mmCIF file of C-alpha atoms in Angstrom:
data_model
loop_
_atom_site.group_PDB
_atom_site.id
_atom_site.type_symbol
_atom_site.label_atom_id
_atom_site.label_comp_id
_atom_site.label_asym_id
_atom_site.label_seq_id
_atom_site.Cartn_x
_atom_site.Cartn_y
_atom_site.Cartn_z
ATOM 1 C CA UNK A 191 -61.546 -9.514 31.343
ATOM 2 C CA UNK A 192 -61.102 -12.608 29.325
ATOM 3 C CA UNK A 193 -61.233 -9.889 26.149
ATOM 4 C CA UNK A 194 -58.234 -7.778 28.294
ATOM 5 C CA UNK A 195 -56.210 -10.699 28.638
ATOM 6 C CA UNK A 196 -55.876 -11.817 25.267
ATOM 7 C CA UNK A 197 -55.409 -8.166 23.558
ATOM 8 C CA UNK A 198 -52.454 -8.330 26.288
ATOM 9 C CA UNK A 199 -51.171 -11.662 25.009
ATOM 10 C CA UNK A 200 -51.521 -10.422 21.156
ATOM 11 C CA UNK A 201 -49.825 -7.636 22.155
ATOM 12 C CA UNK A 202 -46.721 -9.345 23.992
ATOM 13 C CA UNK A 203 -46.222 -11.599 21.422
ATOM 14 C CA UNK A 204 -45.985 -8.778 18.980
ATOM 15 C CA UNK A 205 -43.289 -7.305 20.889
ATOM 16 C CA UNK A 206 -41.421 -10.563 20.890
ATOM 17 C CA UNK A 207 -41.276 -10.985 17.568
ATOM 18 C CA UNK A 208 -40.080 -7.176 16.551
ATOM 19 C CA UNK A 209 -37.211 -8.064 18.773
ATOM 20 C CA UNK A 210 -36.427 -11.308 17.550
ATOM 21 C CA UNK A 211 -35.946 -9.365 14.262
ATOM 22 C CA UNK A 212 -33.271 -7.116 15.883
ATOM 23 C CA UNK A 213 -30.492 -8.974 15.557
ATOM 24 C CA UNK A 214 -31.307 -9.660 11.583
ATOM 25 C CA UNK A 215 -31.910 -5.990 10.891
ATOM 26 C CA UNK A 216 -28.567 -4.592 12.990
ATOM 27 C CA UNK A 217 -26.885 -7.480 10.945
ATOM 28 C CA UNK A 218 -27.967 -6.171 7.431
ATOM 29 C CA UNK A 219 -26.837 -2.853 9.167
ATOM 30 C CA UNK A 220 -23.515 -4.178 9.668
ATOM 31 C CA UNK A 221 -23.467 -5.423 5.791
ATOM 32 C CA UNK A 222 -23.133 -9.058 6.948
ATOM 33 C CA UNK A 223 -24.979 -10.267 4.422
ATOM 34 C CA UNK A 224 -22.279 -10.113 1.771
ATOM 35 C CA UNK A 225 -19.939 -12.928 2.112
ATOM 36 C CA UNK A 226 -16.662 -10.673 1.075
ATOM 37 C CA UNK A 227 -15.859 -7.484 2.599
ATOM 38 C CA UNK A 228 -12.852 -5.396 2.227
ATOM 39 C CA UNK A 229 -11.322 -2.859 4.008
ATOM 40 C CA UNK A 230 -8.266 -0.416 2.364
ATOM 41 C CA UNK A 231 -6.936 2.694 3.987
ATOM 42 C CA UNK A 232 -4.488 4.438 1.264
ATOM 43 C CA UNK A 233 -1.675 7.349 2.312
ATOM 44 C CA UNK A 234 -0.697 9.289 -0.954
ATOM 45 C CA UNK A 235 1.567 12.178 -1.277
ATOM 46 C CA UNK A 236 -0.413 12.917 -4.521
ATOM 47 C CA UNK A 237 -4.133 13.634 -3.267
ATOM 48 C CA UNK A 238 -5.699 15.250 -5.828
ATOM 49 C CA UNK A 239 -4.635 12.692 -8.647
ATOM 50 C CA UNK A 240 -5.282 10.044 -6.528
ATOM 51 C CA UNK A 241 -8.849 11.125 -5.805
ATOM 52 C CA UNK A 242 -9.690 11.016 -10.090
ATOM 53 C CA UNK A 243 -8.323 7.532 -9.932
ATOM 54 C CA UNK A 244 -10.355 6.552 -7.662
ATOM 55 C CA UNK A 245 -13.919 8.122 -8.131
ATOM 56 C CA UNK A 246 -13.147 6.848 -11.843
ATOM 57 C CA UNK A 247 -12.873 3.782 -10.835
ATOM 58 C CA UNK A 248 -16.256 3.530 -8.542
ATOM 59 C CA UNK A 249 -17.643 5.621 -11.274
ATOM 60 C CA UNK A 250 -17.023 2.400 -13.882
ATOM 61 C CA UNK A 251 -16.927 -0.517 -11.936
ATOM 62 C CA UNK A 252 -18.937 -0.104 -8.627
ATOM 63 C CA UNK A 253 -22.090 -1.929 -8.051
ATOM 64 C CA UNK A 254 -23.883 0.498 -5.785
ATOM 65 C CA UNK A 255 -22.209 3.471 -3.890
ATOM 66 C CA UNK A 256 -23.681 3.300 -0.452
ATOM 67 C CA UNK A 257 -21.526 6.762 0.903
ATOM 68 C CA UNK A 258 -18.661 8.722 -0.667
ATOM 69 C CA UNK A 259 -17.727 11.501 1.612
ATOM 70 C CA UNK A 260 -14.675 14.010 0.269
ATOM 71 C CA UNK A 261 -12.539 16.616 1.916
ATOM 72 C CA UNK A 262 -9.344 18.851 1.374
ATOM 73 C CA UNK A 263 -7.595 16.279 2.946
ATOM 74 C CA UNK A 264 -8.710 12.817 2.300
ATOM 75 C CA UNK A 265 -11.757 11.012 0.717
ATOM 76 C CA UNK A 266 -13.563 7.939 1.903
ATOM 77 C CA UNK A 267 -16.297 5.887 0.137
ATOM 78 C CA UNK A 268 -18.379 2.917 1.107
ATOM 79 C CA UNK A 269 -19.626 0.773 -2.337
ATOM 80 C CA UNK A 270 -20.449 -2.929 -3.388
ATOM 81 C CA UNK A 271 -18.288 -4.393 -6.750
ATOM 82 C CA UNK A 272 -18.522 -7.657 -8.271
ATOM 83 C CA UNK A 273 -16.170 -9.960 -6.290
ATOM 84 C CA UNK A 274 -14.097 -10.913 -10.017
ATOM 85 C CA UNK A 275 -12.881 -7.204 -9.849
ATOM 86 C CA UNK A 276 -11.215 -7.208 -6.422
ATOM 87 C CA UNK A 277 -7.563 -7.744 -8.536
ATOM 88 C CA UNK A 278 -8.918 -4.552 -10.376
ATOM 89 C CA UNK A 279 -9.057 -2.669 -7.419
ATOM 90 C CA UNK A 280 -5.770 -4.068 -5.800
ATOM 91 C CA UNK A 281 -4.021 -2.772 -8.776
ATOM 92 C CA UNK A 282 -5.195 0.723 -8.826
ATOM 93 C CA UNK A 283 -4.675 0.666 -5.119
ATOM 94 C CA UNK A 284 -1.232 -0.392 -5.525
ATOM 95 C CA UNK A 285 -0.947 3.138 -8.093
ATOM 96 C CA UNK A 286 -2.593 5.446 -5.593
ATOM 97 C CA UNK A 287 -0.194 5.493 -2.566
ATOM 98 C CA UNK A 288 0.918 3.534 0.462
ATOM 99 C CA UNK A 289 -1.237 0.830 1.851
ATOM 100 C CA UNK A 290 -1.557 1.177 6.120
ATOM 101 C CA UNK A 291 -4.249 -1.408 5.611
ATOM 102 C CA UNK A 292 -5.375 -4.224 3.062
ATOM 103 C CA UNK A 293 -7.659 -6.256 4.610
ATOM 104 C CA UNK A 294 -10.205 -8.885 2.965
ATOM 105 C CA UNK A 295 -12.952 -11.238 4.989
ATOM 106 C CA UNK A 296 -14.386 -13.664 3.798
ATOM 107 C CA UNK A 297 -17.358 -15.665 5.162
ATOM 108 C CA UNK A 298 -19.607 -18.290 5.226
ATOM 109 C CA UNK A 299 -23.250 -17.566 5.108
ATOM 110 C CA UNK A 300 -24.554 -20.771 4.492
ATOM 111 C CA UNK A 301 -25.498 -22.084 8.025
ATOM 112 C CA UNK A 302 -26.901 -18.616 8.940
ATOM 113 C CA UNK A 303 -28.918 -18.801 5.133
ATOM 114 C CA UNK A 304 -30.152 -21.958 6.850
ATOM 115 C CA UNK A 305 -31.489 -20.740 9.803
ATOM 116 C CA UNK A 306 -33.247 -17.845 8.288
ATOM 117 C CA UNK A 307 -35.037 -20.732 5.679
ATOM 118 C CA UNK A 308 -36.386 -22.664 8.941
ATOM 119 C CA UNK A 309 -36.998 -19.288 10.734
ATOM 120 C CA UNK A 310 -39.367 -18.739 7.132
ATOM 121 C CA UNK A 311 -40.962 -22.268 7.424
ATOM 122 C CA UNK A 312 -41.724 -22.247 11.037
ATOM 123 C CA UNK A 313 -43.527 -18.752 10.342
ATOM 124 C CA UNK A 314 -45.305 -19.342 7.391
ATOM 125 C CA UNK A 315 -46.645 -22.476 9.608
ATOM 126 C CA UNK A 316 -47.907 -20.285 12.170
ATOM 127 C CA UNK A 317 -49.535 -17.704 9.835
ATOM 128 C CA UNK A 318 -51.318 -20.718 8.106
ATOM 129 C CA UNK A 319 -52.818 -21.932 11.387
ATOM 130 C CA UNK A 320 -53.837 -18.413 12.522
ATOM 131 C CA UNK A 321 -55.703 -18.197 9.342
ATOM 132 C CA UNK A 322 -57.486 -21.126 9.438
ATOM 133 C CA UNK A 323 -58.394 -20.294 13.016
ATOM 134 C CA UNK A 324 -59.745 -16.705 11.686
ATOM 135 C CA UNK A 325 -61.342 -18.524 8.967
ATOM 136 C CA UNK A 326 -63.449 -20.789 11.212
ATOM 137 C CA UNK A 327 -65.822 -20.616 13.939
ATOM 138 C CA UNK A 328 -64.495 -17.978 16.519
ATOM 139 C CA UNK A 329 -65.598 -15.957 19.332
ATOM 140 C CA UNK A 330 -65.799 -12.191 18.856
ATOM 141 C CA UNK A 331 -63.529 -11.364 21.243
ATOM 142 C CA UNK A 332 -60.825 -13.780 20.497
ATOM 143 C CA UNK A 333 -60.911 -12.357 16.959
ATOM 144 C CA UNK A 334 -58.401 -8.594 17.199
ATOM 145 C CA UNK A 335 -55.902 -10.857 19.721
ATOM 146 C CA UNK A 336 -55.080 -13.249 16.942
ATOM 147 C CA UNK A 337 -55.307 -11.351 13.927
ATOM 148 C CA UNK A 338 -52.822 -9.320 15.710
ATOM 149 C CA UNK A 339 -50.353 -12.405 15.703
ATOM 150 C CA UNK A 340 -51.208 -12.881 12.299
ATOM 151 C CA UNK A 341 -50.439 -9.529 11.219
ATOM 152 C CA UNK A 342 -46.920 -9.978 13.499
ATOM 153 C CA UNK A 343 -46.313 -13.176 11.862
ATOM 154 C CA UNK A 344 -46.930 -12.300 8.369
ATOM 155 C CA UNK A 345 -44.794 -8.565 8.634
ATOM 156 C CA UNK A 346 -41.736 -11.431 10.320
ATOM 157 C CA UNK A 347 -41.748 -13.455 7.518
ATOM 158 C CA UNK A 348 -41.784 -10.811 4.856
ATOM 159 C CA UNK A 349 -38.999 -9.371 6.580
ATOM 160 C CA UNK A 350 -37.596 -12.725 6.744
ATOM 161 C CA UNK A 351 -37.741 -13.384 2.866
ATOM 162 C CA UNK A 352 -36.759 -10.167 2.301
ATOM 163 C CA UNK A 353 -33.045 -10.762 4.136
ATOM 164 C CA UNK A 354 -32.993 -14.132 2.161
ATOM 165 C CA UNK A 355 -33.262 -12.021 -1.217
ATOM 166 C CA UNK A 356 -30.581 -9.776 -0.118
ATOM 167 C CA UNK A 357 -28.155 -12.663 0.983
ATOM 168 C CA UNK A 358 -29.058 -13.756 -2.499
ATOM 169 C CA UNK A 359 -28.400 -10.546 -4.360
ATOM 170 C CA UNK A 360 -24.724 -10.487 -2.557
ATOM 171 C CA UNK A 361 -23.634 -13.564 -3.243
ATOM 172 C CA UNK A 362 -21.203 -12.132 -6.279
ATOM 173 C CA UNK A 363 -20.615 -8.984 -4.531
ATOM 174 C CA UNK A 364 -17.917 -7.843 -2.199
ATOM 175 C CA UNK A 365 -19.083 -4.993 0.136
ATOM 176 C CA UNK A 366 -15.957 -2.198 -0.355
ATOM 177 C CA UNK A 367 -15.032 0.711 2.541
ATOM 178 C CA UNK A 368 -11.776 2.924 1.189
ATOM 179 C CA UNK A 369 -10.367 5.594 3.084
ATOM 180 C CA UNK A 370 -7.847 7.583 0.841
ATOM 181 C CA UNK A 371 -6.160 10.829 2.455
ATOM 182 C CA UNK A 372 -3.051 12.680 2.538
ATOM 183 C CA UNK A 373 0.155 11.436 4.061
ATOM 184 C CA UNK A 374 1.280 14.936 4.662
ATOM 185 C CA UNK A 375 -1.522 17.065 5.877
ATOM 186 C CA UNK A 376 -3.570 14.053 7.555
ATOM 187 C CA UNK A 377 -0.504 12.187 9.504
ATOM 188 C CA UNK A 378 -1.804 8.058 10.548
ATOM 189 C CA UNK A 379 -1.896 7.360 13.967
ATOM 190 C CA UNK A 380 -0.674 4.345 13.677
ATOM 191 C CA UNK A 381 3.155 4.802 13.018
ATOM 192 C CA UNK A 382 3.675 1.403 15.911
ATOM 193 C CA UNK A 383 7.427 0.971 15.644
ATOM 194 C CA UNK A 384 7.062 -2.922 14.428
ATOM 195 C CA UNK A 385 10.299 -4.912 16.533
ATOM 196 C CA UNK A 386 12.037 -7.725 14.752
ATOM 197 C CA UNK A 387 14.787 -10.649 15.547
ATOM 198 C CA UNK A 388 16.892 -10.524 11.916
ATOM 199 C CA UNK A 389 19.931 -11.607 12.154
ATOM 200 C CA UNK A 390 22.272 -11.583 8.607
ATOM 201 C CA UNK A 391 25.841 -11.681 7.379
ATOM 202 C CA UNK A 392 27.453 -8.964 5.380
ATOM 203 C CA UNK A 393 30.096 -8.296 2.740
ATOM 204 C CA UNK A 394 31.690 -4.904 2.431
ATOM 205 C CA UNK A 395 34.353 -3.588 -0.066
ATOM 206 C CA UNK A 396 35.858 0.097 0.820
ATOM 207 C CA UNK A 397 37.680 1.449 -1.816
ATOM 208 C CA UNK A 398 39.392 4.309 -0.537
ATOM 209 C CA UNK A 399 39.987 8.128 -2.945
ATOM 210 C CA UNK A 400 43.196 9.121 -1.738
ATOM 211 C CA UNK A 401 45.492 5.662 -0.351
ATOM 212 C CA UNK A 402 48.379 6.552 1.013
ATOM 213 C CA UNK A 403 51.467 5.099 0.637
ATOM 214 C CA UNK A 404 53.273 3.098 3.770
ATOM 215 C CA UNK A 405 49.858 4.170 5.825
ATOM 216 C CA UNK A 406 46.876 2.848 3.947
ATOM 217 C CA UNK A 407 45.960 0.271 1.485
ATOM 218 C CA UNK A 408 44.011 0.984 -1.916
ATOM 219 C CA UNK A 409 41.166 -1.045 -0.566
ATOM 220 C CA UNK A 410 39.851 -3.053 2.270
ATOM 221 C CA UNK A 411 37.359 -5.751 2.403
ATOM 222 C CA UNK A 412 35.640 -8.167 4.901
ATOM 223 C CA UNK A 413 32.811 -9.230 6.853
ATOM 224 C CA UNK A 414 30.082 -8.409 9.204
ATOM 225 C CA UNK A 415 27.677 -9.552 11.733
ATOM 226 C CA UNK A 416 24.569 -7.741 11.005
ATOM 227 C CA UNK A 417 21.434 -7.933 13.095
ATOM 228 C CA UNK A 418 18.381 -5.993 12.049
ATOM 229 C CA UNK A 419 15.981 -5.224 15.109
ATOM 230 C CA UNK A 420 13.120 -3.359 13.402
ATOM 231 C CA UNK A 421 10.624 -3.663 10.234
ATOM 232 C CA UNK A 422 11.396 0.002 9.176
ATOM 233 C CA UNK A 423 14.742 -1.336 8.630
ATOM 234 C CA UNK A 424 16.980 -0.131 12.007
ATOM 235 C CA UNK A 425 20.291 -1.787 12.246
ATOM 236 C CA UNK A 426 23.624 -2.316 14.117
ATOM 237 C CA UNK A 427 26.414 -4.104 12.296
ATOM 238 C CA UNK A 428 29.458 -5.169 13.721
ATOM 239 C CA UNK A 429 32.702 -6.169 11.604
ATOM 240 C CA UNK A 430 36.677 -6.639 10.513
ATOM 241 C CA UNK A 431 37.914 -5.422 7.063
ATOM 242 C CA UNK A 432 41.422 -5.998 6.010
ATOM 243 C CA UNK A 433 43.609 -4.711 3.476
ATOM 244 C CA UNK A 434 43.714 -5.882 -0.077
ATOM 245 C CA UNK A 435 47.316 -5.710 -0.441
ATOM 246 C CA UNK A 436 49.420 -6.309 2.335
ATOM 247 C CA UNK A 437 52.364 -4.653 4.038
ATOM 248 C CA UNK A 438 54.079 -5.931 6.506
ATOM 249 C CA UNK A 439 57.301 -3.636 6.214
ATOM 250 C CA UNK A 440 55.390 -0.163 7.853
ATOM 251 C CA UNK A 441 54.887 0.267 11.207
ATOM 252 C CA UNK A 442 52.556 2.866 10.873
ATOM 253 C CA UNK A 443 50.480 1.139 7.917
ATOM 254 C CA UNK A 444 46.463 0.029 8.596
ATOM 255 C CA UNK A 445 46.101 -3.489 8.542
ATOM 256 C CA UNK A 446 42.468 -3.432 10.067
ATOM 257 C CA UNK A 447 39.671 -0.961 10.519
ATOM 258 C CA UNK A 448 37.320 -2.970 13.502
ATOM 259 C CA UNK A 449 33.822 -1.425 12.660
ATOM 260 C CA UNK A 450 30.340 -0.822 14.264
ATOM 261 C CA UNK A 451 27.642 0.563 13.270
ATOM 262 C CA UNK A 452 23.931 1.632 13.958
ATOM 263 C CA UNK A 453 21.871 2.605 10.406
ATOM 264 C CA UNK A 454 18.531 3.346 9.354
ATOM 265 C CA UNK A 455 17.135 2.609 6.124
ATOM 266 C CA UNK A 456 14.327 4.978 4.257
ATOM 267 C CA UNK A 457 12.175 4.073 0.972
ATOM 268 C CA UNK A 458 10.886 7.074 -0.950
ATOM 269 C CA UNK A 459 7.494 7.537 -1.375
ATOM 270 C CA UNK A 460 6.871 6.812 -4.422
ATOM 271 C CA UNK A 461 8.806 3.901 -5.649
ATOM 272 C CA UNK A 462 6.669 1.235 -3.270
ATOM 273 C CA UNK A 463 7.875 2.208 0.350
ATOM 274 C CA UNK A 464 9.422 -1.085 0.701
ATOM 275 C CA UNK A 465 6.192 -3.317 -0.308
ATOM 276 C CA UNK A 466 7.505 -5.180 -2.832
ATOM 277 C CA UNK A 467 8.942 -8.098 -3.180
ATOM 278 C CA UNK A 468 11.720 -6.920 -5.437
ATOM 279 C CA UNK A 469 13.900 -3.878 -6.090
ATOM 280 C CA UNK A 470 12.993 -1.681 -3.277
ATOM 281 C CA UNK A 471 14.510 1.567 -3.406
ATOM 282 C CA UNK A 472 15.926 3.390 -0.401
ATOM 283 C CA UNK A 473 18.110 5.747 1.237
ATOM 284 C CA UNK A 474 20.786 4.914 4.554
ATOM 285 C CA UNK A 475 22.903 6.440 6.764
ATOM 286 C CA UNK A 476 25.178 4.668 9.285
ATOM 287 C CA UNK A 477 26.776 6.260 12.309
ATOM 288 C CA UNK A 478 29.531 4.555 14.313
ATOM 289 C CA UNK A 479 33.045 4.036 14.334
ATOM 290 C CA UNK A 480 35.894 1.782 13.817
ATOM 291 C CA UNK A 481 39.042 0.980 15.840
ATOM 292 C CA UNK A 482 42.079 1.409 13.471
ATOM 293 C CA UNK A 483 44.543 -1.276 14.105
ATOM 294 C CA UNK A 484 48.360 -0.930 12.962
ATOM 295 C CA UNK A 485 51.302 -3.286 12.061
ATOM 296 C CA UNK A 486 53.201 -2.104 15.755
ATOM 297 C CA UNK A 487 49.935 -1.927 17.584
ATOM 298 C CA UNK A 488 51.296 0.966 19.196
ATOM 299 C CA UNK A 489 49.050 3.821 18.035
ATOM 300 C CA UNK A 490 45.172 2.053 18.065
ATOM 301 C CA UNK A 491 42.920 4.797 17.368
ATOM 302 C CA UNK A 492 38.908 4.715 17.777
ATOM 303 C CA UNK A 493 37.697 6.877 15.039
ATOM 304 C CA UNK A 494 33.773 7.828 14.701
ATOM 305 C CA UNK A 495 32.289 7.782 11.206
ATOM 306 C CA UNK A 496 29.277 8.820 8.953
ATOM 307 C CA UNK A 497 27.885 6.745 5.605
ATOM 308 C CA UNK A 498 25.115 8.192 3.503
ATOM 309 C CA UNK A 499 23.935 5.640 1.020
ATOM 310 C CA UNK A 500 21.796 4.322 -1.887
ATOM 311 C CA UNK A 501 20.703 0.760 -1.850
ATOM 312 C CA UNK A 502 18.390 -1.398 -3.366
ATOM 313 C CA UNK A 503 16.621 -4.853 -1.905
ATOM 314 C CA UNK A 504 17.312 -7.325 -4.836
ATOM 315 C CA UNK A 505 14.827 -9.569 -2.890
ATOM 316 C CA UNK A 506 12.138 -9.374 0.077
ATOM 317 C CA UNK A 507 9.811 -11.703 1.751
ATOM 318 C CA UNK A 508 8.347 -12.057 5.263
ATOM 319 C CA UNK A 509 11.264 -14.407 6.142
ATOM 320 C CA UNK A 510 14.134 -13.409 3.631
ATOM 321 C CA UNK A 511 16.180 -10.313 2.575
ATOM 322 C CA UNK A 512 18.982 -9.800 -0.135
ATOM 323 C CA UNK A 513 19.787 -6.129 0.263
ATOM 324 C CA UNK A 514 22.845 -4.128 -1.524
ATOM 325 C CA UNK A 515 24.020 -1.072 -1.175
ATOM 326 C CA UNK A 516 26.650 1.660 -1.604
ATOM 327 C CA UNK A 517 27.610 4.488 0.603
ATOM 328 C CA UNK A 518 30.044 7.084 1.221
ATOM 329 C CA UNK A 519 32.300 6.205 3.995
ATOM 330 C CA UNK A 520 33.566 9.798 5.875
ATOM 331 C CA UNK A 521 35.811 9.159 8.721
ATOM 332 C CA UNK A 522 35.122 11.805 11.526
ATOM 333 C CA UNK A 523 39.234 12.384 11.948
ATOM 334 C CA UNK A 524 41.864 14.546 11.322
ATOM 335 C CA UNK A 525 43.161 12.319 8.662
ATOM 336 C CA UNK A 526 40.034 11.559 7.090
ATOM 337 C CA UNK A 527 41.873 12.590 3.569
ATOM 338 C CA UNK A 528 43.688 9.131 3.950
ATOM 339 C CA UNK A 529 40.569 6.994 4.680
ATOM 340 C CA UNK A 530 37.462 8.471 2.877
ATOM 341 C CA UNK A 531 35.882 6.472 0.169
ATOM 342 C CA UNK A 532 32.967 4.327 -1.276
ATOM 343 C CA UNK A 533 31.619 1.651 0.517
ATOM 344 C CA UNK A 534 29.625 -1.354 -1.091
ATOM 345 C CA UNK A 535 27.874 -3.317 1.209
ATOM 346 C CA UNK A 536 26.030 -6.791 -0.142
ATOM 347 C CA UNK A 537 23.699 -8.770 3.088
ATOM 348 C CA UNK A 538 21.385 -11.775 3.452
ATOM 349 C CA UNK A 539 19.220 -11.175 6.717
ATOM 350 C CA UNK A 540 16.763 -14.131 7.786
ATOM 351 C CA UNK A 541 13.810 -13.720 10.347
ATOM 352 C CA UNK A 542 14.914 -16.144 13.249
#
């Protein structure tokens, strides 16, 4: 019985100690024991170029490739590289397409390396008294329980010293997961519309192709109220231009065009897609209209209108944006002839 009891107790305590290990092991699982990790998910328009970029560069500079997995449509790789070459790998990913993510952790191991050193020294204490208790005097049946907790201890702390080597081995190493695919057979899910509070002035200078005498200046200029409500660039703008030469002598002549305006901005694929922090390239429309004021404020007209543009963002933070850009302005009107021209537009929007 006595015998029964203590295979029992060997036993248990075996068990105990396999599942004290669990949480180590589904760590190392988890690649927790490198102190960097980073995570990039890449859109290109350019898929089969960007895949040679990038198996070149875990060809040349990868540690270890733990998985690289490739399809028609995308191609996604798991692989450890020294943590001095994570600029390396920003840089190509900055060449290979549109970032969704970009995302680098960094942690501490040091208090968990700690624990796993006292974990070691409290079980190489309790192998070394097992052993000296199967090295001395000891009843025959006592014997199979407790070199069964010696044989648990001593498989613990290899394992044990066997995490502490691999914490070791990581310390220079980032662990790396990349998911490349293509933007236009393998659409993201995650097209969020991002809101925003930007409120901005802007400048605007309409030089008109055909002025008319008596009706319409050569040019008009003035300002607006512009208030941009989302990240992919979605605004309304609200404004008075005035004549740049004035006539006071015509009834029927222009003397203010009243406008608002909703636009939407679009960056190209492959000039950034609005990620940098200067000279971002893009494309605009505005649709709206103006009221068209006269000297005998007799004949007010509202008049809708349509601007296609080019502009470019001289400058772009997370708080800031200089933006410029020109745009044909088409009155929707019978006389558009009179009112059609180019339209520059300079703004300085804020986050508030």
């Amino acid at each position: 019985m006595q015998a029964t009891t203590t295979f029992f107790v060997g036993l248990l305590t075996l068990l105990l100690g396999l599942l004290a290990m669990t949480p180590l092991r589904a760590q190392s699982q988890e690649n927790g024991s490198y102190p960097v990790q980073k995570r990039l998910t890449l859109a290109t328009t350019r898929l089969p170029e960007s895949k040679a970029q990038l198996r070149d560069f875990i060809r040349r500079r990868a540690r270890q490739v733990i998985k690289q997995e490739e399809s028609p449509s995308q191609l996604q790789a798991e692989f450890t590289l020294p943590r001095q070459l994570l600029p390396a790998l920003d840089s190509v990913a900055d060449r290979l397409g549109y970032q969704h993510e970009n995302n680098l952790n960094a942690q501490d191991l040091t208090a968990h390396r700690q624990q796993l050193a006292d974990e070691v020294a409290t079980e190489a204490a309790l192998l070394r008294r097992l052993e000296d208790q199967l090295a001395g005097t000891l009843a025959a049946a006592d014997r199979p329980a407790l070199q069964q907790q010696a044989t648990a201890a001593e498989t613990r702390l290899r394992t044990l010293r066997r995490e502490i080597t691999s914490y070791q081995a990581h310390d220079s190493l980032a662990y790396v997961v990349v998911r490349l695919y293509d933007e236009v057979s393998f659409p993201n899910g995650n097209h969020k519309i991002s809101f925003v509070n930007m409120p901005g002035v802007e400048y605007g200078y309409l030089r008109l192709d055909n002025p008319k005498p008596g009706l319409t200046s050569t040019a008009y200029r003035g300002y607006a109220i512009k208030y941009h409500f989302t990240r992919g660039k979605s605004y309304f703008n609200l404004g008075v231009y005035k004549p740049t030469t004035s006539n006071k002598t015509d009834s029927a002549f222009v003397n203010e065009l009243f406008v608002i305006n909703f636009g939407q901005d679009f960056y190209p694929h492959n000039f950034g897609r609005g990620r940098r922090r200067y000279l971002n390239l893009y494309t605009s429309y505005q649709v709206g209209g103006f009221i068209l004021n006269r000297n005998d404020d007799q004949r007010n007209e509202f008049i809708p209108n349509l601007n296609l543009g080019l502009g470019l963002e001289l400058l772009k933070t997370r708080h800031v944006l200089l933006d410029n850009k020109a745009s044909y302005f088409i009155p929707l009107y019978k006389r558009s002839r009179d009112l059609r021209g180019l339209l520059y537009q300079a703004s300085f929007s804020f986050v508030f």
